[in-house]
Short mmCIF file of C-alpha atoms and ligand atoms in Angstrom, two decimals:
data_model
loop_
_atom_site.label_atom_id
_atom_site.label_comp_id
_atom_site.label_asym_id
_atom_site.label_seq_id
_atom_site.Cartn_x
_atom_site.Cartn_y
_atom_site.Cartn_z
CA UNK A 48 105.91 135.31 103.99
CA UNK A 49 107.78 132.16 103.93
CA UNK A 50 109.84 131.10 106.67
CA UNK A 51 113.14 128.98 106.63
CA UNK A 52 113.27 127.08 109.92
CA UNK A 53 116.38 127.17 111.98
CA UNK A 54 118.26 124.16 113.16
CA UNK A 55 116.23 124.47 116.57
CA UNK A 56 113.04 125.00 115.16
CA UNK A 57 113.56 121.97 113.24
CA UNK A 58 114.51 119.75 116.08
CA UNK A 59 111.67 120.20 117.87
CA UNK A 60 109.38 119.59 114.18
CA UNK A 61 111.32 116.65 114.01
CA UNK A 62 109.99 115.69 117.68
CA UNK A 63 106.44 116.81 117.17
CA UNK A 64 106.42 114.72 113.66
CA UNK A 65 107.85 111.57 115.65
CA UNK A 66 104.29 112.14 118.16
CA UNK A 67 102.07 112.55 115.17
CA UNK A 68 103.77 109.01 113.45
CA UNK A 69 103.70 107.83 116.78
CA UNK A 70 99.56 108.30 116.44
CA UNK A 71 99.31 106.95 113.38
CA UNK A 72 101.47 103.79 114.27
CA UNK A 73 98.62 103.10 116.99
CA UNK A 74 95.93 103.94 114.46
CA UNK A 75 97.29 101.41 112.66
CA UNK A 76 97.01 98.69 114.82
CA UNK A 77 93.61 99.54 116.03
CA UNK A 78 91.55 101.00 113.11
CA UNK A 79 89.18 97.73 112.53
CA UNK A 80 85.37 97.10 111.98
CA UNK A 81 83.83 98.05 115.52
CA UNK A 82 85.76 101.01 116.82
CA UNK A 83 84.28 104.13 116.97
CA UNK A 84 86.11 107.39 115.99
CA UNK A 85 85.73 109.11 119.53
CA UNK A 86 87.98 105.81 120.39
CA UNK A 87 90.37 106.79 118.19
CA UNK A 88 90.24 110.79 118.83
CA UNK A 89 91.14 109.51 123.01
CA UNK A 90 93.83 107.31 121.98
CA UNK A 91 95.56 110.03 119.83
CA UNK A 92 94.82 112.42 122.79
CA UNK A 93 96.69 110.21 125.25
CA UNK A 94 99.85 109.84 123.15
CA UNK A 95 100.15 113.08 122.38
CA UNK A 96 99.88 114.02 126.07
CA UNK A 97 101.74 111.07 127.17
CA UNK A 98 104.36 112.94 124.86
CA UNK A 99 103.83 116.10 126.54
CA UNK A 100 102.98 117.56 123.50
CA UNK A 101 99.65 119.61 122.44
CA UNK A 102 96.97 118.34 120.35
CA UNK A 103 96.70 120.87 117.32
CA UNK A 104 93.24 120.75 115.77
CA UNK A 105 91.35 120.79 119.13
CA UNK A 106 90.17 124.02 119.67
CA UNK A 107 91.54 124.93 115.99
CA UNK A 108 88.72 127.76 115.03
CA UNK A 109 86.75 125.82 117.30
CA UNK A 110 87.40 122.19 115.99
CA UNK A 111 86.06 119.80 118.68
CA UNK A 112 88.55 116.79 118.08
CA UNK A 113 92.51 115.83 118.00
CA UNK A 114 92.31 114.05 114.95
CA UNK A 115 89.95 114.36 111.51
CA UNK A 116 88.49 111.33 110.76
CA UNK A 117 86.93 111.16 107.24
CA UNK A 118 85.11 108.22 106.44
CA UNK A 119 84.66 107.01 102.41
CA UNK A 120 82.93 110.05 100.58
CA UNK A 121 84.65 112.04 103.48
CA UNK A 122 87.64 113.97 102.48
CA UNK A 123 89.06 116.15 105.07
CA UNK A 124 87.46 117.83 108.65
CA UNK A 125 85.54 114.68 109.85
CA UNK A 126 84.58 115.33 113.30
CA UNK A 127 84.88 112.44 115.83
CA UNK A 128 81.82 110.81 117.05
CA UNK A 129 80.84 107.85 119.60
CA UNK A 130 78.08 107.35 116.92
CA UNK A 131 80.65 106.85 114.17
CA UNK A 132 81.25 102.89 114.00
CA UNK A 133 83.75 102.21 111.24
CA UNK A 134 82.19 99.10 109.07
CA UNK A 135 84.02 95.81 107.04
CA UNK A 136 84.62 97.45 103.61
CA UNK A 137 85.20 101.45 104.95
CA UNK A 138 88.38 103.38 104.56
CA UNK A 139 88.97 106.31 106.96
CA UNK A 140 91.37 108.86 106.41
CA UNK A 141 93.05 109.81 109.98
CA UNK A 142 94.96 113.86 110.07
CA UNK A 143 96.42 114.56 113.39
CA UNK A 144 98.79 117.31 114.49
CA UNK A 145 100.88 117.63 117.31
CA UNK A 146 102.75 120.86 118.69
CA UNK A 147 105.99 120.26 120.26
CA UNK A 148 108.24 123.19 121.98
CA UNK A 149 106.15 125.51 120.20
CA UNK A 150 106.33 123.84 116.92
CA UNK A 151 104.00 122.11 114.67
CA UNK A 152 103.97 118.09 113.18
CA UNK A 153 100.82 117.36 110.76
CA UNK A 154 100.30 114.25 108.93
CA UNK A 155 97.65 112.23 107.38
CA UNK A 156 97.10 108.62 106.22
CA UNK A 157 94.19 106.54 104.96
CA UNK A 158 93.67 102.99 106.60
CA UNK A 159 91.22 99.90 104.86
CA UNK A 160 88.66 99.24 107.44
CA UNK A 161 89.17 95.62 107.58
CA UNK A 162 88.59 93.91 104.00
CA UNK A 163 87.74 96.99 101.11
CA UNK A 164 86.89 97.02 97.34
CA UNK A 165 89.74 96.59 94.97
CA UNK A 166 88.69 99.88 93.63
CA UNK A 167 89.64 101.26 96.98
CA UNK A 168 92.60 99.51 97.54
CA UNK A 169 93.66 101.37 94.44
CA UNK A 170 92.36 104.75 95.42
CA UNK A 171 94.42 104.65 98.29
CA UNK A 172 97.66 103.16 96.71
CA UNK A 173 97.68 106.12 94.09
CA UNK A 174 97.00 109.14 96.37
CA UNK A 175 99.93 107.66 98.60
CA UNK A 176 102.08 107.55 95.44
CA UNK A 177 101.32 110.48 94.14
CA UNK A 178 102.33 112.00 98.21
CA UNK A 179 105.23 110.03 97.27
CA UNK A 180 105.63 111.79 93.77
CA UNK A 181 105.62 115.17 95.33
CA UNK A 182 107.28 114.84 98.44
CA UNK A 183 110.64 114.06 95.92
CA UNK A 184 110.31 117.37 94.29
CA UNK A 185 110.67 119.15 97.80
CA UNK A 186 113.76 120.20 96.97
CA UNK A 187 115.85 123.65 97.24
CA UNK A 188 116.51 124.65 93.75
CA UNK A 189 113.08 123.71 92.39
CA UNK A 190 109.45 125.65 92.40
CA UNK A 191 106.59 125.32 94.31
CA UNK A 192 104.49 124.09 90.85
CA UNK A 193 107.20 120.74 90.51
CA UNK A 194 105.14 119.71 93.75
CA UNK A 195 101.43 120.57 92.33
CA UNK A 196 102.64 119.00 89.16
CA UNK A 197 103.80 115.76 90.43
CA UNK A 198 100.86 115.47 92.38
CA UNK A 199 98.03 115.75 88.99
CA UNK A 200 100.31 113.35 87.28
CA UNK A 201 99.72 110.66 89.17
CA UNK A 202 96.03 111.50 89.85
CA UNK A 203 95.64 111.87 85.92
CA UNK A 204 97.32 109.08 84.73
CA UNK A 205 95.31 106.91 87.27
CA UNK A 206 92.43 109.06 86.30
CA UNK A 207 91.30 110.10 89.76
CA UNK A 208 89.75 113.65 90.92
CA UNK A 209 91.36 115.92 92.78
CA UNK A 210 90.41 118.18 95.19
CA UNK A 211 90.81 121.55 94.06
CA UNK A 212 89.78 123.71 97.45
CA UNK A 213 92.01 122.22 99.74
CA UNK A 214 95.68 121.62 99.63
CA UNK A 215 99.24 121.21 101.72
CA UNK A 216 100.63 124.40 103.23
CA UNK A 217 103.66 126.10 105.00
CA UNK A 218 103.74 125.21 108.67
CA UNK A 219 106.31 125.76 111.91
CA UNK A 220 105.15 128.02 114.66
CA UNK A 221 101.25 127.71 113.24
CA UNK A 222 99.92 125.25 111.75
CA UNK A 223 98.76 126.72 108.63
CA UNK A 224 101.43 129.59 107.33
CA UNK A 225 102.61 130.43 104.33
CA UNK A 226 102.69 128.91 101.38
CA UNK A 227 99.45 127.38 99.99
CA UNK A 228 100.44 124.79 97.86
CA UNK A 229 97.85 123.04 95.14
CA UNK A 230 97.68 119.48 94.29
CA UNK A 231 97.82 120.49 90.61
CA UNK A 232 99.72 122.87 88.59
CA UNK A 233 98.57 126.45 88.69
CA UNK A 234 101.94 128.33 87.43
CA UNK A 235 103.40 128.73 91.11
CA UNK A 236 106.83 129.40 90.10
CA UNK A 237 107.87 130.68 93.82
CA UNK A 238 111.44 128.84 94.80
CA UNK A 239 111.41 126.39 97.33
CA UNK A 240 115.02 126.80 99.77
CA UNK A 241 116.80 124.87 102.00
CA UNK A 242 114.87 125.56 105.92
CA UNK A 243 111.39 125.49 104.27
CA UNK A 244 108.92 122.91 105.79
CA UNK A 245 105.56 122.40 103.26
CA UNK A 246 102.60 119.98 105.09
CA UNK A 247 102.31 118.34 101.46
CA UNK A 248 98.43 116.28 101.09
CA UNK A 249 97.01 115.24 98.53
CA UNK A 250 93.35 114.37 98.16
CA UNK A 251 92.19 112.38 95.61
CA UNK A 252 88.55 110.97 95.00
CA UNK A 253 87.27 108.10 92.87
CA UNK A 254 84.89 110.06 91.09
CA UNK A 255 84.60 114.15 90.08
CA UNK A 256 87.27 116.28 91.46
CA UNK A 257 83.84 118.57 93.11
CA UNK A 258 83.55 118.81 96.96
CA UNK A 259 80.74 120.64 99.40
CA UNK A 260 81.28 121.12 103.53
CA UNK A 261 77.96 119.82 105.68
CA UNK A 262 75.09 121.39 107.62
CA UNK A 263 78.18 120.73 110.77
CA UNK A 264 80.23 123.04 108.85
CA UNK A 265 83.48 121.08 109.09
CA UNK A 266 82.77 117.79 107.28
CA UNK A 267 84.17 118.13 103.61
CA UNK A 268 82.31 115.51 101.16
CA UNK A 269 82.90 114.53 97.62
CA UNK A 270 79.65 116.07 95.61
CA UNK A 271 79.10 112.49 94.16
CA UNK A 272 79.01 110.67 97.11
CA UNK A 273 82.08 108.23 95.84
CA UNK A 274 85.16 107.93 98.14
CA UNK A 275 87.94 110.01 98.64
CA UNK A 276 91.53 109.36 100.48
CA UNK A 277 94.54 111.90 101.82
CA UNK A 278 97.69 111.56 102.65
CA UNK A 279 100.02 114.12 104.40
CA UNK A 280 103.41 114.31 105.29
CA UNK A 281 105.31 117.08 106.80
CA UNK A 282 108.92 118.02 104.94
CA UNK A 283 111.57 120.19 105.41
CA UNK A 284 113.11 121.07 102.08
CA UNK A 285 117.26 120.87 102.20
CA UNK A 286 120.05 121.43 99.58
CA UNK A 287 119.94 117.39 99.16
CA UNK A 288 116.86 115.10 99.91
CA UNK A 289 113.87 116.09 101.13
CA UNK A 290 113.65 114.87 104.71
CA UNK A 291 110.08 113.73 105.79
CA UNK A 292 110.00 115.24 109.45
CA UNK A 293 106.50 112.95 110.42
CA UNK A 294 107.61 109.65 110.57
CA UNK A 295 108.92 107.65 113.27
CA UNK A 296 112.80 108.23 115.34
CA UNK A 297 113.85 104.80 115.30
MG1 MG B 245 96.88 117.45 108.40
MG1 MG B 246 97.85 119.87 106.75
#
């Protein structure tokens, strides 16, 4: 079932979104050849505490971090290590959660690791678009399948892959509910309504759209070892504009 958020529900989303873009204002500034990922895993930790709020993912089904962090061929689940150095020339996609009064903020960005390929640059420029490109179709009015399909236009006109087994989803009170929403059309005609609040993220790879999970169980990888990137937002769909509820309260 779908849930339409009330005004107090949403209040506190719009909190727990502020700690998450909080995060990834940080990561921001510190993501550079050197750091490992366990450094970045305690310094999302600490805001979101500092916050008072609770770190999602750790503990989720057992997940041993607060943030994913997927390096290159990564795509999604990367598990945060002391032994993971990010390099000159990586990119490192960065998902973080944050629950607030009960009530869920999820967001993901990709961040160049110092100086990267042009090829890169671009990977990440057009899965950030196309986040773009289906975050504007969030609207009441419209179907669930104006999001998927805004999504595989970019990716196919820029000729990316997409991941197929993965995709953005319903969240509030959990951080995974109802709907599952593809990053390509599959026919999904169900109406999206004012109150609703999709975690939209695209993942796009520079080669084939195929993906496997490692011997850890958690890391996702592209089949073909080329990179991927993801981008997430959390939005609350309204009778106007989509509002993004994960960035900052200036
Ligand atoms: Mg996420
Ligand atoms: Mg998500």
């Amino acid at each position: 079932m779908i849930t339409r958020k009330s005004r107090d529900e949403i209040k506190k989303m719009r909190h727990a979104g502020h700690i998450v873009a909080l995060v990834h204002k940080k990561m921001h500034e510190v993501i550079e050849p050197g750091i490992s990922t366990k450094e970045l895993d305690s310094i999302a930790l600490n805001i979101i505490k500092e916050n008072k709020a609770i770190p999602t993912f750790l503990g989720y089904h057992g997940f041993p971090g607060c943030i994913c962090a997927s390096i290159n061929e990564q795509v999604v689940h990367g598990i945060p290590s002391k032994d993971v150095i990010l390099k000159e020339g990586d990119i490192i996609a960065v998902d973080v959660g944050a629950t607030y009064g009960g009530m869920v903020g999820d967001s993901a960005w990709s961040y160049p690791v110092g100086k990267i390929t042009p090829e890169r640059e671009h990977l990440l420029k057009v899965t950030e678009e196309s986040l773009m490109a289906g975050i504007s179709k969030m609207k009441a009015g419209n179907i669930l399948d104006d999001i998927s399909g805004a999504i595989e236009d970019v990716a196919i006109r820029e000729n990316m892959g997409i991941v197929r087994q993965y995709g953005g989803h319903g969240v509030g009170r959990a951080m995974h509910e109802d709907p599952f929403l593809f990053n390509y059309r599959v026919g999904d005609k169900t109406l999206i309504k004012s109150g609703m609040v999709i975690a939209i993220e695209p993942m796009l790879n520079l080669g084939c759209d195929d993906v496997k999970v490692l011997d850890d169980e958690w890391t996702v990888v592209t089949k073909d070892g080329k990179a991927s990137a993801h981008f997430e937002h959390t939005v609350l769909a309204t009778e106007d504009e989509p509002l993004l509820l994960t960035t900052l309260i200036e």
